[in-house]
Short mmCIF file of C-alpha atoms in Angstrom, two decimals:
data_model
loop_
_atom_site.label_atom_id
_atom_site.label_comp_id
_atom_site.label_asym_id
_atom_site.label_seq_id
_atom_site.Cartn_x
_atom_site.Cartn_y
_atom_site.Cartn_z
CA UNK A 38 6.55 37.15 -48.17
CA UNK A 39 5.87 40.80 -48.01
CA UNK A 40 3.97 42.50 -50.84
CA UNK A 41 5.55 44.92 -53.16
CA UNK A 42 3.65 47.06 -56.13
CA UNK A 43 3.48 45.13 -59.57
CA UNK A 44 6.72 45.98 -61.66
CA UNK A 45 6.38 46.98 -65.41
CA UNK A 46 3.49 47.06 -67.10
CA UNK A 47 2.29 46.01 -70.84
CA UNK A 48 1.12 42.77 -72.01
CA UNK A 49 2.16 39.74 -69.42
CA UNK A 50 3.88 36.87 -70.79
CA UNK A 51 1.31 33.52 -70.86
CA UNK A 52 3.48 30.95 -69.45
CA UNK A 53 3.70 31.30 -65.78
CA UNK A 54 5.01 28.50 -63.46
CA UNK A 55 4.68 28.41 -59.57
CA UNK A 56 7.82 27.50 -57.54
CA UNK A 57 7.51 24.28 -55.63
CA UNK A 58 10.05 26.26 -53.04
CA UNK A 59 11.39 29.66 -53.25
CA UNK A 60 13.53 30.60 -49.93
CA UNK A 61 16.72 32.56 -48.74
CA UNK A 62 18.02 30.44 -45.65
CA UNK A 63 20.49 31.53 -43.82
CA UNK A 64 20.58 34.71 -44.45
CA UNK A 65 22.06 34.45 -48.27
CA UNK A 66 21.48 31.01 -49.41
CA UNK A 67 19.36 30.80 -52.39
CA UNK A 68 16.83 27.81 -52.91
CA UNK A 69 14.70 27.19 -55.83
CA UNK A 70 12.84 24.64 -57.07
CA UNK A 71 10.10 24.90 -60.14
CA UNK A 72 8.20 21.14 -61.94
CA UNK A 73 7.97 21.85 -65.63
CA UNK A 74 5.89 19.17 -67.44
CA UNK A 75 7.75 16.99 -70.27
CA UNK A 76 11.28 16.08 -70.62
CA UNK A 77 12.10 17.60 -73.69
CA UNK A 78 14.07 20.65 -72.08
CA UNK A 79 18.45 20.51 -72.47
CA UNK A 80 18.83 23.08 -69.98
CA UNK A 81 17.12 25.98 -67.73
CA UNK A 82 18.43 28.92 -66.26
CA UNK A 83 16.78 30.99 -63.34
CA UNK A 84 17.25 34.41 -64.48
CA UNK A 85 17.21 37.58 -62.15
CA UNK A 86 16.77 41.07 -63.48
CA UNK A 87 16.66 44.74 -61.95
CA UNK A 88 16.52 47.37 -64.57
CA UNK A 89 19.03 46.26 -66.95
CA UNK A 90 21.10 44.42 -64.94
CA UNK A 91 21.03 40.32 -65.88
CA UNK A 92 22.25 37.52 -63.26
CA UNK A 93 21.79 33.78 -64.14
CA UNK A 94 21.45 30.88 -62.10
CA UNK A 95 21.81 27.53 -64.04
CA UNK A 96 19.19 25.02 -62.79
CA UNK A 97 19.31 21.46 -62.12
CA UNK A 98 17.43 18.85 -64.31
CA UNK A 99 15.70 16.30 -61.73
CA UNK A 100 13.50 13.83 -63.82
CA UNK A 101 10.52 13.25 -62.27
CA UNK A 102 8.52 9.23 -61.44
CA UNK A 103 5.15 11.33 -63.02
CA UNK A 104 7.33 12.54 -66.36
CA UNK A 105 7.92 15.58 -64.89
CA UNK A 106 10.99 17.60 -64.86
CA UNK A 107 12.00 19.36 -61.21
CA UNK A 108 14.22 21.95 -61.80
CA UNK A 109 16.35 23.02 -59.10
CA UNK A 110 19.43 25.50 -57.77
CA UNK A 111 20.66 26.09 -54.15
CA UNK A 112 23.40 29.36 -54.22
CA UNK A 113 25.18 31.57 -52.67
CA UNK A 114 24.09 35.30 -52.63
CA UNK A 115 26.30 38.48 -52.93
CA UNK A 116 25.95 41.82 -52.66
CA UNK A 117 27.18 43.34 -56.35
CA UNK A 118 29.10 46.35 -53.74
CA UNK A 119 30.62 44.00 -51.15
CA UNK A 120 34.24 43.09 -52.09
CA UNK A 121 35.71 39.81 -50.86
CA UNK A 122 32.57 37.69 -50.14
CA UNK A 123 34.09 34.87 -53.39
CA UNK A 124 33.15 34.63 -56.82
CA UNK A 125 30.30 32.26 -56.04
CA UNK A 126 27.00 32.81 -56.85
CA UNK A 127 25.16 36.38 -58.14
CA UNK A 128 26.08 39.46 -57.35
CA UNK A 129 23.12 41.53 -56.66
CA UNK A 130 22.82 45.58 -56.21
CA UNK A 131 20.17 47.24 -53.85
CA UNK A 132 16.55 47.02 -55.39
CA UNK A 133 13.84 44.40 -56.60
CA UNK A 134 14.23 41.60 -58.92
CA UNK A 135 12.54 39.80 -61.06
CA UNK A 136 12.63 35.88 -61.27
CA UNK A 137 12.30 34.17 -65.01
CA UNK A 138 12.99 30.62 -65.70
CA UNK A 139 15.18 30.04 -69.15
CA UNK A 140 14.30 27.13 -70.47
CA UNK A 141 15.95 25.77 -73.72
CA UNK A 142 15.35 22.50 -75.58
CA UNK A 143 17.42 20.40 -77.75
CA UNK A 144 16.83 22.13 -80.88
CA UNK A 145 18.88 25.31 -78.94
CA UNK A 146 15.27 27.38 -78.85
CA UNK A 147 14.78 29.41 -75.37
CA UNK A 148 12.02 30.27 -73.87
CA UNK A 149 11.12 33.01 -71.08
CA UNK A 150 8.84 32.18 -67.92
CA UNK A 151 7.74 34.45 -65.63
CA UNK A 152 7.76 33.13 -61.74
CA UNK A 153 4.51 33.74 -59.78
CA UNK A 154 4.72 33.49 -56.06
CA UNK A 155 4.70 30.59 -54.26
CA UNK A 156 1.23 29.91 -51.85
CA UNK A 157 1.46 31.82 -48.72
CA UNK A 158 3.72 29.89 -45.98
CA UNK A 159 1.99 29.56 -42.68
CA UNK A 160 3.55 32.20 -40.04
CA UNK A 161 6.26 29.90 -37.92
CA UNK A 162 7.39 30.74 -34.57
CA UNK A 163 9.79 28.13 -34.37
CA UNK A 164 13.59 28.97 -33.17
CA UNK A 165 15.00 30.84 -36.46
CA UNK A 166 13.59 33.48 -38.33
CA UNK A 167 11.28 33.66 -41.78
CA UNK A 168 14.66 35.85 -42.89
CA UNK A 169 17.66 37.44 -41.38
CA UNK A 170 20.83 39.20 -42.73
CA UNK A 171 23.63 37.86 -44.08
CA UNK A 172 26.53 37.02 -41.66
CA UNK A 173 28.93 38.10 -44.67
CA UNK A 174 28.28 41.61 -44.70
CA UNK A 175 24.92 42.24 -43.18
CA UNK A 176 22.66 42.48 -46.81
CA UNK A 177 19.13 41.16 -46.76
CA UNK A 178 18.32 39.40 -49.59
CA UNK A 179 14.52 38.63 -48.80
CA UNK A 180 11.62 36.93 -50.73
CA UNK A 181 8.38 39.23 -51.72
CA UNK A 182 5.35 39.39 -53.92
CA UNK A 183 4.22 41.88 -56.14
CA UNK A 184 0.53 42.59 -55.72
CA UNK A 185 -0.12 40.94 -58.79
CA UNK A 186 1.18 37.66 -57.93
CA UNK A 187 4.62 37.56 -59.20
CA UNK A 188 8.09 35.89 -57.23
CA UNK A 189 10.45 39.02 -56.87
CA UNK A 190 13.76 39.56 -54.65
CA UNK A 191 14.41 42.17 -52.49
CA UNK A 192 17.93 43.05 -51.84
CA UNK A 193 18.72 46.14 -49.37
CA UNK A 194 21.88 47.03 -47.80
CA UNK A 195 23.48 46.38 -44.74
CA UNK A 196 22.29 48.83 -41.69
CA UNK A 197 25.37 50.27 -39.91
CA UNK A 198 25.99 48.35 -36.22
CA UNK A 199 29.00 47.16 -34.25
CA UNK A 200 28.20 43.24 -34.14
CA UNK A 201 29.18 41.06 -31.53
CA UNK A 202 31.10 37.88 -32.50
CA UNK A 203 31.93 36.49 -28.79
CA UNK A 204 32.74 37.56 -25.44
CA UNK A 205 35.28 35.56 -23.42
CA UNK A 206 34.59 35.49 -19.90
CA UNK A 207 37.66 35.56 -17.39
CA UNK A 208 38.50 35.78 -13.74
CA UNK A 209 39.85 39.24 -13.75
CA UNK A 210 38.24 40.53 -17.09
CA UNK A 211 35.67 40.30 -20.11
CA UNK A 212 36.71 40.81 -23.39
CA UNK A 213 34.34 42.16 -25.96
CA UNK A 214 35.23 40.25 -29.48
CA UNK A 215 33.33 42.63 -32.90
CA UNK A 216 33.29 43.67 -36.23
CA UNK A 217 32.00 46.80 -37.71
CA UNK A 218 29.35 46.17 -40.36
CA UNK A 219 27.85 48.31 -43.02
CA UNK A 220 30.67 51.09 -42.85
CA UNK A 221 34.37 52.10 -43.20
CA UNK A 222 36.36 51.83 -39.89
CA UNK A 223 37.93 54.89 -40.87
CA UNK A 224 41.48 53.75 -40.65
CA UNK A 225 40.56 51.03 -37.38
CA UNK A 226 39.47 54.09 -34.89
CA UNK A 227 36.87 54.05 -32.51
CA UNK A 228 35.56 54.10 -28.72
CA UNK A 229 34.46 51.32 -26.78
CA UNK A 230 31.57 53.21 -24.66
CA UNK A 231 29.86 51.16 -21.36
CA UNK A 232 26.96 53.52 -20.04
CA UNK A 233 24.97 52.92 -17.03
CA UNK A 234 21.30 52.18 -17.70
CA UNK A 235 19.08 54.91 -16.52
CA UNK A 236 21.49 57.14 -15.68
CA UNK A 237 24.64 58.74 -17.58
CA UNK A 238 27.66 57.41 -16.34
CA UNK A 239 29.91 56.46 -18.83
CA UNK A 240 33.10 54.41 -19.03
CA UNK A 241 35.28 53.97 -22.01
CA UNK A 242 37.98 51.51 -23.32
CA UNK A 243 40.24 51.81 -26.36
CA UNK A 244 39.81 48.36 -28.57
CA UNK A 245 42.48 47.19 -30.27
CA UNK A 246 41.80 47.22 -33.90
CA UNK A 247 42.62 44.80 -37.18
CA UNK A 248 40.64 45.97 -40.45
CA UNK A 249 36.77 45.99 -39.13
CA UNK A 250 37.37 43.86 -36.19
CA UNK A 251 37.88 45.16 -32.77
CA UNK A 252 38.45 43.90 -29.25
CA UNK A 253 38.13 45.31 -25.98
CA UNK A 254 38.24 44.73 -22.48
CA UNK A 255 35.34 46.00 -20.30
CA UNK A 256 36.04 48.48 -18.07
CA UNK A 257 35.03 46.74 -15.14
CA UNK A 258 37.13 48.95 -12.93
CA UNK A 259 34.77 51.75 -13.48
CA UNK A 260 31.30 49.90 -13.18
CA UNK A 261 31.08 49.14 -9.59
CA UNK A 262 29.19 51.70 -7.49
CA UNK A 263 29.82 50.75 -4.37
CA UNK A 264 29.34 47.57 -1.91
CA UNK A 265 25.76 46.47 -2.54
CA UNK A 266 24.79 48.18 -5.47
CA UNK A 267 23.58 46.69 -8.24
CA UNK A 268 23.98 47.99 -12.05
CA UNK A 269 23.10 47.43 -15.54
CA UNK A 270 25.42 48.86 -18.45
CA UNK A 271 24.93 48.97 -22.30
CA UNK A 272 27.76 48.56 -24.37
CA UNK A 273 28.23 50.98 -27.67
CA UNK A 274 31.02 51.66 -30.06
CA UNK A 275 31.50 55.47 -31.05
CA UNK A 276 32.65 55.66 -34.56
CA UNK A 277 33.18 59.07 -35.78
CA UNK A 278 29.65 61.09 -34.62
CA UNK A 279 27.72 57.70 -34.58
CA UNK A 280 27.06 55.38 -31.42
CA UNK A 281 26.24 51.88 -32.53
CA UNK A 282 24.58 49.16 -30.10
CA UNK A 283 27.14 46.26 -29.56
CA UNK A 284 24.42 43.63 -30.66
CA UNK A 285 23.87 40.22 -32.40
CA UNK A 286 22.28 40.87 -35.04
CA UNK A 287 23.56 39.19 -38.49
CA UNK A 288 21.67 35.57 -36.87
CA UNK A 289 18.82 33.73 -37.70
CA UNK A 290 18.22 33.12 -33.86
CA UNK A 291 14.54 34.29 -33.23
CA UNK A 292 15.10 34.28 -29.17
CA UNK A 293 18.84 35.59 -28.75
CA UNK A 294 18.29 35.43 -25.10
CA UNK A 295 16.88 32.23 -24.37
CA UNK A 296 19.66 30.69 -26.70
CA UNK A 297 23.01 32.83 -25.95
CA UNK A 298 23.09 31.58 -22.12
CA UNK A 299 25.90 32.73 -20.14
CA UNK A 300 26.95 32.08 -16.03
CA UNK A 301 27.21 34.78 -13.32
CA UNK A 302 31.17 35.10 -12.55
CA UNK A 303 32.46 36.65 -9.70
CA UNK A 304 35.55 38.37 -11.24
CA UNK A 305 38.50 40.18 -9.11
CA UNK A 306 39.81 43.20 -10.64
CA UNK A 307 43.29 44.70 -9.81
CA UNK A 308 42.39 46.87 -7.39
CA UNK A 309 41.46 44.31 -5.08
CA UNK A 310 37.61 44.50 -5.28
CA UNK A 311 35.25 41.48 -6.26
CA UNK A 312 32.06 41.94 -8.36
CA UNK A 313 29.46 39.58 -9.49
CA UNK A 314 29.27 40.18 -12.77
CA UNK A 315 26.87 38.79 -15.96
CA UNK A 316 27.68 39.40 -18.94
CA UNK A 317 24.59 38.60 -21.45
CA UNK A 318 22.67 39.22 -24.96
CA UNK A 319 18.86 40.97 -24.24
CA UNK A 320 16.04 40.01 -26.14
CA UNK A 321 16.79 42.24 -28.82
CA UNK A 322 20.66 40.56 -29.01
CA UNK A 323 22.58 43.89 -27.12
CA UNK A 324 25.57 43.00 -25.33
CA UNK A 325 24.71 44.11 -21.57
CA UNK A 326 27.06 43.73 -18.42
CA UNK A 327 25.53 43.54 -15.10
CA UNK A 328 27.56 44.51 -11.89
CA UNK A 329 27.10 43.95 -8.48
CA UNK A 330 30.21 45.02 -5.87
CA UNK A 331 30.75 42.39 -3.47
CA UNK A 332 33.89 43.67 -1.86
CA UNK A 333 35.00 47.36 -2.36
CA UNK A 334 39.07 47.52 -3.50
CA UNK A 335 41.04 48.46 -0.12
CA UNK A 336 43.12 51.77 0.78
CA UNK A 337 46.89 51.21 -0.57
CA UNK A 338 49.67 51.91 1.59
CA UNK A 339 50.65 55.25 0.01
CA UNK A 340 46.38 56.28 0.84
CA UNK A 341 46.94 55.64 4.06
CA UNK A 342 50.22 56.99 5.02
#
C-alpha cells in the first residue's frame, strides 16, 4: 500500500484493531476482515468517511475456535458519480477515506475503532496486479497508509481512454470492438485513426456507434505499402480535440502480451491483394496491427483499357 500524509489531527482514539485482510480485488471488490476478542458484540459495521460524507458496510459475525470473533464483509464498490453501476455496495466520491469499525453490543451501546494498516504484503510478481481499475467505469479504488499507520481508501477517477473489449479476426477484415471510458461520447461521434509507426501516415474509419460503445473495421485497404514491405500501425480514437490509445487497460492482467495471444492471418481484401496481417495487444495493452503485402491488388479492366 502506498503511503499518504496522516489525516486529522487531535487526540487519537485508544482502541485500534489491525485487519487480518484489507484488499480491493478485482478492481472494485471490497474485502475485509478484522478478529475482535470476546463474543459479546450484536453487530459491527465497517464505516468509511471522507469529510462529511458517511458509507457503512455491515460486517459479518464469524465466531472464532479461540473465543474470538472474525468480523468480515466482501462488497461491491461504486463510484458516488457513475450512474448505472446497481445499488450494491458504497458509493464513494474522489478522495481518501477513513476506515472505522462500529461495533455495538447487546445492550445497543456503539463503539468507534479506528483501522491501522495491515503489515506490509510482500511485492508479488505473479500474473495479476497488486490493483487495477474497475472494469465498470474505470475508478481506482486502491488501499494506502497514512504515515502514521492508519488503513485509508483511495478512490480517484477514471482516466479518459478508448478501451478495447475484443477484436474479431476475419478472412477479409478485423473488426475493432470498444467503449469510451471516463468521458461523454458527445452524442456517439468519433474517428477511428490507424497511424503508421515511425512515420505519419494515417488511415481512418468511421465506427459505428451505440451509447459509449463503438465498432470499426480496420482499414486494411490503406495499410499495405507495397509487395514486401512490412508495417506496424497504432490504433487511436479521435474524440473531439483528444486522441486516445485503443488499449486494454480496465484488467488485472500484469503481462497483457504474453496472455492476449493472437495468430498471424493472411486476410484478402477486395481489391484483390493478400496481406499477412497480426493483429495484437503490446506490453503496455495497445491494440497494434501489423501488415505485410504479400500480393499487390491487380489493374481492373477499366485501368487498363
Amino acid at each position: 500500500m502506498h503511503t499518504v500524509p496522516a489525516i486529522g489531527g487531535g487526540i487519537r482514539p485508544r482502541a485500534q484493531l489491525r485487519p487480518v485482510h484489507y484488499s480491493v480485488s478485482s478492481g472494485r471488490t471490497l474485502n475485509f476482515a478484522v478478529s475482535v476478542p470476546g463474543r459479546d458484540i450484536a453487530s459491527a459495521d465497517l464505516m468509511l468517511s471522507h469529510g462529511t460524507s458517511r458509507e457503512r458496510v455491515p460486517l459479518e459475525l464469524e465466531p472464532q475456535a479461540d473465543g474470538t470473533l472474525l468480523l468480515t464483509a466482501t462488497v461491491p464498490l461504486r463510484h458516488r458519480d457513475r450512474p448505472g453501476q446497481g445499488a450494491r455496495g458504497p458509493a464513494l466520491g474522489n478522495g481518501i477515506w477513513r476506515l472505522t469499525v462500529l461495533l455495538t453490543d447487546a445492550a445497543g451501546s456503539t463503539r468507534r475503532v479506528r483501522v491501522t494498516a495491515a503489515a506490509n504484503a510482500e511485492i508479488s510478481d505473479g500474473p495479476t496486479l497488486t490493483y487495477s481499475p474497475s472494469p465498470v467505469d474505470g475508478t481506482v479504488f486502491r488501499p494506502v497508509r497514512s504515515v502514521d499507520g492508519f488503513a485509508l481508501l483511495k478512490v480517484r477517477p477514471a482516466r479518459p481512454h478508448a478501451e478495447l473489449t475484443s477484436f474479431d479476426l476475419r478472412w477479409d477484415r478485423i473488426t475493432v470492438h470498444g467503449r469510451l471510458v471516463g468521458r461523454d461520447t458527445a452524442g456517439g461521434s468519433g474517428t477511428a485513426e490507424a497511424v503508421v509507426r515511425r512515420g505519419s501516415q494515417t488511415a481512418t474509419a468511421e465506427p459505428r456507434w451505440d451509447g459509449d460503445r463503438f465498432t470499426f473495421d480496420v482499414p486494411l485497404d490503406r495499410m499495405g505499402g507495397g509487395r514486401g514491405t512490412s508495417r506496424t500501425w497504432d490504433l487511436f480514437l479521435r474524440v473531439g480535440g483528444s486522441r486516445l490509445r485503443i488499449a486494454r487497460r480496465l484488467t488485472d492482467v500484469r503481462h497483457p502480451k504474453q496472455v492476449y495471444r493472437t495468430p498471424f492471418r493472411i486476410i484478402a481484401l477486395d481489391s484483390g491483394a493478400l496481406l499477412r496481417v497480426h493483429a495484437h495487444v503490446t506490453a503496455a495493452g495497445a491494440l497494434t496491427v501489423a501488415c505485410a503485402e504479400l500480393e499487390p491488388a491487380h489493374r481492373s479492366t477499366e485501368d487498363i483499357a
